[in-house]
Coordinates of C-alpha atoms in Angstrom, one line a residue:
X164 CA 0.0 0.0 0.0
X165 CA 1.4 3.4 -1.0
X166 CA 2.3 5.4 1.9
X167 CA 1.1 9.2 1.9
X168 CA 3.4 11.7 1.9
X169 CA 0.6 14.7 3.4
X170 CA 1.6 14.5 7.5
X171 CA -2.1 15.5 7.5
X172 CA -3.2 12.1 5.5
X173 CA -1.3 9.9 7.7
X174 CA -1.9 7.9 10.8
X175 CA -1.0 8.6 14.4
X176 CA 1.4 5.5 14.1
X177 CA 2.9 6.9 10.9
X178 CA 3.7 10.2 12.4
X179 CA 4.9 8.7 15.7
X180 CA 7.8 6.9 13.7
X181 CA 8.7 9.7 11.5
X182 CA 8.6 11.5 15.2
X183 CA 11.0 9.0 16.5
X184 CA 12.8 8.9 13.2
X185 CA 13.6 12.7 13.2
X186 CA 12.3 12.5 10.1
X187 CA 9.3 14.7 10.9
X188 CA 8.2 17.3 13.5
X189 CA 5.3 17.7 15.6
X190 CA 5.0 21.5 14.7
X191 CA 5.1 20.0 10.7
X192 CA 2.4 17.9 11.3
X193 CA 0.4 20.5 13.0
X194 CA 0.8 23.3 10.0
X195 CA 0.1 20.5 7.4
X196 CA -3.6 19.7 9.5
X197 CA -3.8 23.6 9.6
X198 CA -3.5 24.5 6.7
X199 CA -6.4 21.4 5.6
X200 CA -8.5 22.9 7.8
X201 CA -8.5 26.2 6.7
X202 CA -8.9 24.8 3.2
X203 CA -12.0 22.4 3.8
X204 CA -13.3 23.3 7.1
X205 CA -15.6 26.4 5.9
X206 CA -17.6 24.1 4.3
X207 CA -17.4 21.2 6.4
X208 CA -18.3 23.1 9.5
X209 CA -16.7 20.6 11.8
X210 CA -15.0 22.5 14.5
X211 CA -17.0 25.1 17.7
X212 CA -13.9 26.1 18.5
X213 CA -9.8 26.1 17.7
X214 CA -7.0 25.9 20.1
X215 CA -5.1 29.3 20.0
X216 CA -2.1 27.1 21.9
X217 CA -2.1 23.9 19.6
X218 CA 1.3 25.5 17.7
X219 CA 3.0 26.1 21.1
X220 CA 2.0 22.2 22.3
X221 CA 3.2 21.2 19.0
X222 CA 6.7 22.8 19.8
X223 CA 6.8 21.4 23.1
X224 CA 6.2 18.1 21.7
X225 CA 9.3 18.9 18.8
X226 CA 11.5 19.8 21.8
X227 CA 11.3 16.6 23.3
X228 CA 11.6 14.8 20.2
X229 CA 14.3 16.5 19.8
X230 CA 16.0 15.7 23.3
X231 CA 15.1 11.7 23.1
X232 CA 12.0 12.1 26.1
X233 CA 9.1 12.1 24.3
X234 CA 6.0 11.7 26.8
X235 CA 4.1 9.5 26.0
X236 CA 1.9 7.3 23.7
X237 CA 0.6 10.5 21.5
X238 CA 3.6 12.6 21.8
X239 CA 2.8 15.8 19.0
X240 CA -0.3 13.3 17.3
X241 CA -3.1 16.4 16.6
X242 CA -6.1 15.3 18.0
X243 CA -9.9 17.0 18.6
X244 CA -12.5 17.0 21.4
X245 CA -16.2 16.8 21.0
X246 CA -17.6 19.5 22.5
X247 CA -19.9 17.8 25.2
X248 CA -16.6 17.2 27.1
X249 CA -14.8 19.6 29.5
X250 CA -11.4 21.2 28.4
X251 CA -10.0 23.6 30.4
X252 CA -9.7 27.3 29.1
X253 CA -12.8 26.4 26.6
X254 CA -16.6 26.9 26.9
X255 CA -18.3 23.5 27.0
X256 CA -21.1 24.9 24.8
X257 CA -22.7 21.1 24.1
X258 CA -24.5 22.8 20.6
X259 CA -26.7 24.9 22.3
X260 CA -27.4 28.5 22.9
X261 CA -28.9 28.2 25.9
X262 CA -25.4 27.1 27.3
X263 CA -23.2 29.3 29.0
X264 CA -19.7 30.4 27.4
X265 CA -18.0 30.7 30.7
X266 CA -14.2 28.4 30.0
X267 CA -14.2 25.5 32.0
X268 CA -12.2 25.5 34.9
X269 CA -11.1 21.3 34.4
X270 CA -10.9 18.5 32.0
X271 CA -13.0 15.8 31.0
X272 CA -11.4 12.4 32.0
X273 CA -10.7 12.0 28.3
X274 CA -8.9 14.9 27.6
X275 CA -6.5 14.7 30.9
X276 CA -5.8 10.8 29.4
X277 CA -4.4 12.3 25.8
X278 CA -2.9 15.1 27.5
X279 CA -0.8 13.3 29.9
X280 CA 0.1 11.2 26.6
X281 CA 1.3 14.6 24.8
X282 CA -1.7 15.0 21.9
X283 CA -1.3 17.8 20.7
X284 CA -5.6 19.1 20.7
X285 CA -6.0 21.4 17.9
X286 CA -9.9 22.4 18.7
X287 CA -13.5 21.2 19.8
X288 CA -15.6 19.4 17.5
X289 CA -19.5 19.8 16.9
X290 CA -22.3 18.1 18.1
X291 CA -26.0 18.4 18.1
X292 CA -27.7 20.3 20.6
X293 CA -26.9 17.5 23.7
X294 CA -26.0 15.1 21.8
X295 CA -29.9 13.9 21.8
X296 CA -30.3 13.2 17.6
X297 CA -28.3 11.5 14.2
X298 CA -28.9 14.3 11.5
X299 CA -25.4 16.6 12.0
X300 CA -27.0 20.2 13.2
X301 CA -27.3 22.1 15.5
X302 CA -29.1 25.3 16.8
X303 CA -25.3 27.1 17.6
X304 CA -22.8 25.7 15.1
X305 CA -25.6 25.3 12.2
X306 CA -24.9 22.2 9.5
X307 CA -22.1 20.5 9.5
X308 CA -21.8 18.5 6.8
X309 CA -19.9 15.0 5.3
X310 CA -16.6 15.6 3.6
X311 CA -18.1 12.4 1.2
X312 CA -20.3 14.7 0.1
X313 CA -21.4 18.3 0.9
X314 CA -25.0 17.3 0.4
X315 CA -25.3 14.3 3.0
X316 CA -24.9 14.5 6.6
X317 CA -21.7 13.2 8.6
X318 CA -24.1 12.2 11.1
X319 CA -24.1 12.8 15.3
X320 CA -24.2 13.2 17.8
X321 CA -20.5 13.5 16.7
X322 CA -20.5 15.0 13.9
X323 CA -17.6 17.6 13.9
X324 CA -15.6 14.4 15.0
X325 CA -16.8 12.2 11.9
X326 CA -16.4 15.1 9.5
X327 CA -12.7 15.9 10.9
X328 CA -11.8 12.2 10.5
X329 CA -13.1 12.3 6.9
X330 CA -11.2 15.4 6.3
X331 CA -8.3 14.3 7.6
X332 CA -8.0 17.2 10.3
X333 CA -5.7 14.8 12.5
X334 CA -6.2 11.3 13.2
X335 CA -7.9 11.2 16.3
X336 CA -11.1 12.3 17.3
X337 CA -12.9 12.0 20.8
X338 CA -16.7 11.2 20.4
X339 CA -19.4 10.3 22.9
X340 CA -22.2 7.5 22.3
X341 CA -25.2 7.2 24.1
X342 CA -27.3 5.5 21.9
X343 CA -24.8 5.2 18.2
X344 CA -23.3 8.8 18.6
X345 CA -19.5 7.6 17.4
X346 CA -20.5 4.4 15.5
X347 CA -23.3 6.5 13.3
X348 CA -21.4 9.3 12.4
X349 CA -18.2 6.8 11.8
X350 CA -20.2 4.4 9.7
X351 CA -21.7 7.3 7.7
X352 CA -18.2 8.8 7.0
X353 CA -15.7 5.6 6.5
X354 CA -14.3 5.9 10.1
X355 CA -13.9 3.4 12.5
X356 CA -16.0 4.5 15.4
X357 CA -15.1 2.4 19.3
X358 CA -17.8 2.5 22.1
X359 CA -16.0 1.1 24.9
X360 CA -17.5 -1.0 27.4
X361 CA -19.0 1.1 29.8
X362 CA -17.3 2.4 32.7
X363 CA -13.5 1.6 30.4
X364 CA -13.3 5.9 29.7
X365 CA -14.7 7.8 32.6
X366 CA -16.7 10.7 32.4
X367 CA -16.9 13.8 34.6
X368 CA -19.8 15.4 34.6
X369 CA -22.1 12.9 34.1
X370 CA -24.4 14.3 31.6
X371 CA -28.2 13.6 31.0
X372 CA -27.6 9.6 29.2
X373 CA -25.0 9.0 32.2
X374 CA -26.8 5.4 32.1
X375 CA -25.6 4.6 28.4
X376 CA -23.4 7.0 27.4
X377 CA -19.5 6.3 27.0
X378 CA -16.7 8.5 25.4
X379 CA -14.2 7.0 22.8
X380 CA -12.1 7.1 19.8
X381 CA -13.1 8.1 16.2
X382 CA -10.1 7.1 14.4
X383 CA -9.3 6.5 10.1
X384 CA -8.2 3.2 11.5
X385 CA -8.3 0.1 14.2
X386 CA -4.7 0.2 15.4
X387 CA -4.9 4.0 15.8
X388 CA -8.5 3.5 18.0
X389 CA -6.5 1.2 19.7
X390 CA -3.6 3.6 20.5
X391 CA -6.3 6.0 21.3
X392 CA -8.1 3.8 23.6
X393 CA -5.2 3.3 25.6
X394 CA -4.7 7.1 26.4
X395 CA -8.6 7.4 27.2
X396 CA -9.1 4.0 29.2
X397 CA -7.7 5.0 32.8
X398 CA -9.2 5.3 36.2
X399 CA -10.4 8.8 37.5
X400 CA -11.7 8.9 41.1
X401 CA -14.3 12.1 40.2
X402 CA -16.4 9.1 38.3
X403 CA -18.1 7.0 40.5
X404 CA -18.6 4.4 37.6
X405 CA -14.9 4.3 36.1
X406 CA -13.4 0.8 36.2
X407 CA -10.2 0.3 37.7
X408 CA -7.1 1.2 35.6
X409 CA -5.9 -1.5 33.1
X410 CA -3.0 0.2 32.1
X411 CA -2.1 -1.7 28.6
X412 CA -1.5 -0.7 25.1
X413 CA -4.6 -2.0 23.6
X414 CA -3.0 -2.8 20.3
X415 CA -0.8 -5.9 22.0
X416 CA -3.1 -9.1 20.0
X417 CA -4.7 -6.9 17.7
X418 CA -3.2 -8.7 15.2
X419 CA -4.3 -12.0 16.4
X420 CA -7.2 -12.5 14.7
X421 CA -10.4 -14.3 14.3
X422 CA -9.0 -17.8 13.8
X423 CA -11.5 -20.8 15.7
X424 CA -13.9 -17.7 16.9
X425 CA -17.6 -18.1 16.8
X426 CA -19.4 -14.9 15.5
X427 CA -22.7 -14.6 15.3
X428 CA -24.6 -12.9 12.6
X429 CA -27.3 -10.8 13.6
X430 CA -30.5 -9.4 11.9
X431 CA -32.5 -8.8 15.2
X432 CA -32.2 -6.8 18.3
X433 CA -35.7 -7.1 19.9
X434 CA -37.3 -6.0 16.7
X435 CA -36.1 -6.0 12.8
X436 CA -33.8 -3.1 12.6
X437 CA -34.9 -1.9 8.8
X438 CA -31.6 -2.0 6.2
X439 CA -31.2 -1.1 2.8
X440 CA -29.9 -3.2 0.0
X441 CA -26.3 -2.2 0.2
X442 CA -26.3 -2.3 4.1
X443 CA -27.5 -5.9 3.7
X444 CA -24.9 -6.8 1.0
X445 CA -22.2 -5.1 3.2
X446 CA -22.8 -7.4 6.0
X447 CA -22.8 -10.2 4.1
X448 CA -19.2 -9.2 2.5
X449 CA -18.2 -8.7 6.4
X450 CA -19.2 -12.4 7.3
X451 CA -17.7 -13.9 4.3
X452 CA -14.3 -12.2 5.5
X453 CA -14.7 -13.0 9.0
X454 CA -15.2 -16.6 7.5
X455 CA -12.4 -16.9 5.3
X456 CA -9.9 -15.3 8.1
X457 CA -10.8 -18.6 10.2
X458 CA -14.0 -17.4 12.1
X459 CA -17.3 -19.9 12.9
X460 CA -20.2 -17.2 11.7
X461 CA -23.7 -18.5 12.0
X462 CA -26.7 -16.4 12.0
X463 CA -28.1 -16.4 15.5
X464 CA -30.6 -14.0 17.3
X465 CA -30.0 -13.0 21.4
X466 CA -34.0 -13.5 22.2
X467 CA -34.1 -9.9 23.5
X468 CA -37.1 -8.0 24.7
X469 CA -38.0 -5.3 22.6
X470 CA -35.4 -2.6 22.7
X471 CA -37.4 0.2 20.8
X472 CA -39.4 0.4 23.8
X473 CA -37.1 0.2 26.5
X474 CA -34.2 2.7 24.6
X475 CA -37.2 5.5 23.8
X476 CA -37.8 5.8 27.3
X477 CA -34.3 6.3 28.6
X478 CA -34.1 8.4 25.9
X479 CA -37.1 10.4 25.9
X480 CA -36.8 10.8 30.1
X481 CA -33.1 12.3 29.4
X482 CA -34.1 15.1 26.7
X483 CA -37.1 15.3 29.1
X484 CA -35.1 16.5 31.8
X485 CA -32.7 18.5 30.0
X486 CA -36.0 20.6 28.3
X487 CA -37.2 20.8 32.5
X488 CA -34.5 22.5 33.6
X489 CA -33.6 24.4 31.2
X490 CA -34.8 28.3 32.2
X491 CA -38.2 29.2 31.1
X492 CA -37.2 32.2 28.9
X493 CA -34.4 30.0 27.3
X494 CA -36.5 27.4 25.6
X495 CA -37.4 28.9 22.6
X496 CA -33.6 28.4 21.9
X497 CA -33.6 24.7 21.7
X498 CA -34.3 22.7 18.9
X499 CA -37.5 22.2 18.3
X500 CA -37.2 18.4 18.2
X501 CA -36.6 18.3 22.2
X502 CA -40.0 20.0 23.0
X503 CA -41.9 16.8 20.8
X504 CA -40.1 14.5 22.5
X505 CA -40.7 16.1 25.7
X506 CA -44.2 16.5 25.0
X507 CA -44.0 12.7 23.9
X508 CA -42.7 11.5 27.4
X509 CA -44.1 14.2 29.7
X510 CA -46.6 11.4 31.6
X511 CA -44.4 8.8 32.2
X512 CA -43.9 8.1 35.9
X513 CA -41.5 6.3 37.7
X514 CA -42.4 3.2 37.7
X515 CA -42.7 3.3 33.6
X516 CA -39.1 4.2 33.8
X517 CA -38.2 1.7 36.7
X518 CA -39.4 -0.8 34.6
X519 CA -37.1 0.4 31.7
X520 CA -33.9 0.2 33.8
X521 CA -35.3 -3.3 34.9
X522 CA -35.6 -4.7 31.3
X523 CA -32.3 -3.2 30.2
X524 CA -31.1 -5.0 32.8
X525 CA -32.5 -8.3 31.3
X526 CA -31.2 -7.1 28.0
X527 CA -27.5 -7.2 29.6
X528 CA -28.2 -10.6 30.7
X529 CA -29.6 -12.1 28.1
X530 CA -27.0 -10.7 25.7
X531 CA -23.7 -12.3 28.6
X532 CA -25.7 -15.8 28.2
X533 CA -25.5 -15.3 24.3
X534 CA -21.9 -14.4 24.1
X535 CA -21.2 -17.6 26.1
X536 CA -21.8 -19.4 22.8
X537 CA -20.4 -16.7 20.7
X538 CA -17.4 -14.4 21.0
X539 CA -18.8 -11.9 18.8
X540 CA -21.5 -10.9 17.1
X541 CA -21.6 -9.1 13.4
X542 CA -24.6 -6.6 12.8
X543 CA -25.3 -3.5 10.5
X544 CA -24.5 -0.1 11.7
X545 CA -26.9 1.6 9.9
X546 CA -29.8 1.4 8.1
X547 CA -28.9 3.3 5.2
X548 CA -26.1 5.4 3.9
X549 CA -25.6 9.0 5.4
X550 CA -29.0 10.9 4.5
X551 CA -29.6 14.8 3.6
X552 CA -27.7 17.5 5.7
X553 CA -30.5 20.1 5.1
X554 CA -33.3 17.7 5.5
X555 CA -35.6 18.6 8.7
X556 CA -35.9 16.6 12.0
X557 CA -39.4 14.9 11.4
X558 CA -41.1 12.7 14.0
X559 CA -37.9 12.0 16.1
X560 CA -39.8 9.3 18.4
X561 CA -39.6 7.4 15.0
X562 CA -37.1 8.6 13.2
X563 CA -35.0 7.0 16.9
X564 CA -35.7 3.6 15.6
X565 CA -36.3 3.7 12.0
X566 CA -33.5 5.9 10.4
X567 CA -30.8 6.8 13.2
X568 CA -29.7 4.4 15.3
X569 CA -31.9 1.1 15.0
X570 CA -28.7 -0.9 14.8
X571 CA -27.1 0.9 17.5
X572 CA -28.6 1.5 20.9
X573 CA -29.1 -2.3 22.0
X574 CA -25.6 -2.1 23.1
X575 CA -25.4 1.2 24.8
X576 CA -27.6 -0.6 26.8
X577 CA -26.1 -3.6 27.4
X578 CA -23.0 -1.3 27.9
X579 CA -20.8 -4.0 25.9
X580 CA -17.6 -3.0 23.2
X581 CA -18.9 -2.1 19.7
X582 CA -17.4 -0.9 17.0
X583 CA -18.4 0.3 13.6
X584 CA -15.9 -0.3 10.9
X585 CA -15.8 0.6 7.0
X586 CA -16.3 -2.0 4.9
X587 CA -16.7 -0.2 1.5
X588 CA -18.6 2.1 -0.8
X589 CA -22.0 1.9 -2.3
X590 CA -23.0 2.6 -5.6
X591 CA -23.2 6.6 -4.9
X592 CA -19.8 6.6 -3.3
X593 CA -20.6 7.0 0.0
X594 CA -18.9 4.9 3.0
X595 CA -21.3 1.4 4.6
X596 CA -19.9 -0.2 7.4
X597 CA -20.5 -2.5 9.6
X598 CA -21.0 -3.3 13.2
X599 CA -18.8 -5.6 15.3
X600 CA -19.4 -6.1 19.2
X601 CA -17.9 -8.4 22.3
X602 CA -18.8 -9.3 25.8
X603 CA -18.7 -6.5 27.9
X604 CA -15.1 -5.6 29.0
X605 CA -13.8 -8.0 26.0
X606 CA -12.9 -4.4 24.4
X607 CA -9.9 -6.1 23.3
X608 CA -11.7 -9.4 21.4
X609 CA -13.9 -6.1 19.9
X610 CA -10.5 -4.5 18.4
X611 CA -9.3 -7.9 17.2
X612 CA -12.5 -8.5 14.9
X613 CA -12.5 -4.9 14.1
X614 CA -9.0 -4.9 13.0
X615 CA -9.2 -8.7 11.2
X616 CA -12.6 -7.2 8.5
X617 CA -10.3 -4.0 8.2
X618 CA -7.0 -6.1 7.3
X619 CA -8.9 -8.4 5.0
X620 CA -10.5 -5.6 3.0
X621 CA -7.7 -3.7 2.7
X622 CA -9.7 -0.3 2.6
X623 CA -6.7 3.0 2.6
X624 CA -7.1 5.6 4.6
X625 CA -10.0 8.2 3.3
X626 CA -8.9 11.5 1.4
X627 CA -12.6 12.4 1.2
X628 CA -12.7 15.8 0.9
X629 CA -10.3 16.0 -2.1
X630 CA -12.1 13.1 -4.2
X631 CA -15.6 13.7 -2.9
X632 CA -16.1 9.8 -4.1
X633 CA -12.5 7.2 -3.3
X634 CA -11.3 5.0 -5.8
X635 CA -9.8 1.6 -5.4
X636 CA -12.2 0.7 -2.2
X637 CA -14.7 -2.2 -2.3
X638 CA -17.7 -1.5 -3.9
X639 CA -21.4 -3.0 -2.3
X640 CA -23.0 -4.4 -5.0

């Protein structure tokens, strides 16, 4: 495979052996992304804010390059942060004008972990207005849009994170998932897009989907999520949820394989998600690889309850909340798709929602009983390719379930490793993927399969916003 000669095109374990090879510089790197984003970014909308002090990281990072210490994992690697996460010196604006701009005074748990590993953070990324829908706006930011295709959405809740993957502003992007909001916007814009088990990445605040929600790495490929993962994956005391620290590099048996693994092949997570003719052909293309790289795939179906109903509600009681408290005089500043679903969920009592929590609890179990006969199991990411940028919110209750994230959300509530990788490009040009997904804490069996459909289809890292449509991928037929 031809290796790019763009700093801003290459991967965070290219650049970390030119680093090490004195043959490149952080501060190069840095001007290459730069000068990409001034080029593509005022269309692609991806970024709320830019780091004013990126350049002087970036020379910190040279310096000890330079002097043989660099300090650690992401030493000078540029890097992003969704903004629903706290950085210090930056607003946390979370897409909404109802938000205050005051700088936070602390970071998220994420952003201390690539920190302390040097990244080099070069600005916050969009997201829709709390993270609460797919479609990649927002009432602050606007439309941010797919560098695929100006037209289509990247998708969200991350979507400044799937758009700066796409258009190569950096390799590594932080996104957040509560319900699909890294593997959607990943899927929909030839990333690969990790949800950690939950509890593996802390969080601090908890925010309104604190139940499902996780933090992890949008990446142009496995071993770089993996590197990633290992920055984001440590213990922090202010999260009463965080898992102890496992300090590893999560790449050690990435390579490994699928060989003698039994993978099952989904089509149903409590209902029949609905997927298009290329989304269907994609997943069979990923179990015919999994297959030929030594894998046992059969189709198989985890017997679990209806997760429509149980996801809508944690769902709809979270954006319930967040419309409850936010002031009176401020509402008429949020998009209008919260007050429906408000509206939608304003009579549910406790024990509706009790009852919820009780049968996502039954969803986790019956999904631990399933992996005891399977390692893995293969599903869709999403129903279709990435939709219309400009096209309105319309009956989000349904659109939860029928367009977003119908392939998604079973696992934020099982709070088990998924991961959406590419696995080609339709007939229009545009990125499928596919889904992969362990036992919960097997994040590392998650990477392996990941990195295994990646290897075998040999897909190159995306220059998307140069060739609005890539050559040489597979093509879903």
């Amino acid at each position: 495979m031809t290796q790019p000669t763009d700093p801003a095109l290459m991967s965070a374990e290219q650049l970390l052996d030119l680093y090490a090879r004195r043959a490149l510089s952080p501060v190069e790197a840095l001007k290459a992304v730069t000068e990409r984003v001034a080029r593509y970014n005022p269309w692609v909308n991806a970024f709320a804010a830019m780091n004013p002090h990126a350049l002087r990281a970036a020379g910190e990072s040279e310096a000890r390059w330079a002097a043989g210490r660099p300090l650690g994992l992401l030493d000078g690697v540029p890097c992003t942060v969704k903004d629903l996460l706290n950085m210090a010196g930056f607003p946390t604006r979370r897409g909404s004008r109802t938000t205050d701009a005051t700088p936070a005074t602390e970071d998220a748990p994420a952003v201390i972990g690539l920190k302390a590993e040097g990244a080099v953070i070069i600005g916050k990324t969009t997201t829709t207005e709390f993270g609460w829908k797919s479609p990649g706006d927002c009432p602050l930011h606007g439309i941010t849009r797919n560098p695929w295709n100006p037209q289509r959405t990247p998708g969200g809740s991350s979507s400044g994170a799937g758009a700066a993957g796409a258009a190569c502003f950096g390799p590594l992007h932080i996104g957040t998932d509560a319900g699909g909001s890294i593997r959607i916007p990943a899927a929909y814009c030839g990333l690969v897009g990790m949800k950690p088990s939950y509890g593996r990445v802390p969080q601090w605040p908890h925010g309104a989907f604190s139940a499902v929600a996780v933090a992890g790495p949008m990446t142009r490929g496995v071993r770089d999520a993996a590197l990633m993962f290992s920055a984001m994956a440590r213990h922090d005391l202010r999260d009463p949820v965080s898992l102890p620290d496992d300090r590893r590099d999560w790449r050690e048996g990435i390579e490994q394989g699928v060989a003698g693994m039994r993978v099952a092949l989904v089509r149903r997570l409590g209902f029949d998600p609905p997927l298009d003719a290329e989304g269907a052909a994609a997943l069979q293309v990923a179990a015919k690889l999994l297959e030929e790289a030594g894998a046992i795939v059969e189709e198989a179906d985890p017997d679990l309850p209806d997760t429509r109903a149980i996801f809508s509600r944690v769902w709809g009681v979270a954006l319930a909340r967040i419309w409850d408290q936010t002031p009176e005089d401020k509402r008429h500043l949020l998009d209008a798709g919260l007050a429906e679903v408000r509206e939608k969920n304003e009579m549910m009592h406790a024990p509706d929602f009790l009852g919820a929590d009780m049968l996502r609890i039954e969803c986790a179990h019956r999904m631990a009983r399933f992996h005891q006969r399977y390692d893995l199991v293969l599903t869709a990411a999403t129903p279709t390719a990435a939709f219309d940028a400009d096209a309105p919110t319309v009956k989000p209750m349904e659109a939860l379930w029928r367009d977003w994230a119908p392939w998604t959300f079973a696992f934020n509530l099982t709070r088990q490793p998924a991961i959406s990788v590419p696995i080609g490009l339709d007939e229009a040009g545009m990125p499928r993927a596919v889904q992969v997904a362990a036992a919960l804490y097997r994040d590392d069996i998650a990477l392996r399969a990941a990195r295994a459909i990646e290897r075998a289809a040999s897909l190159p890292l995306a220059e998307p916003a140069e060739k609005v449509q890539m050559r040489g991928r597979t093509e879903i037929h």
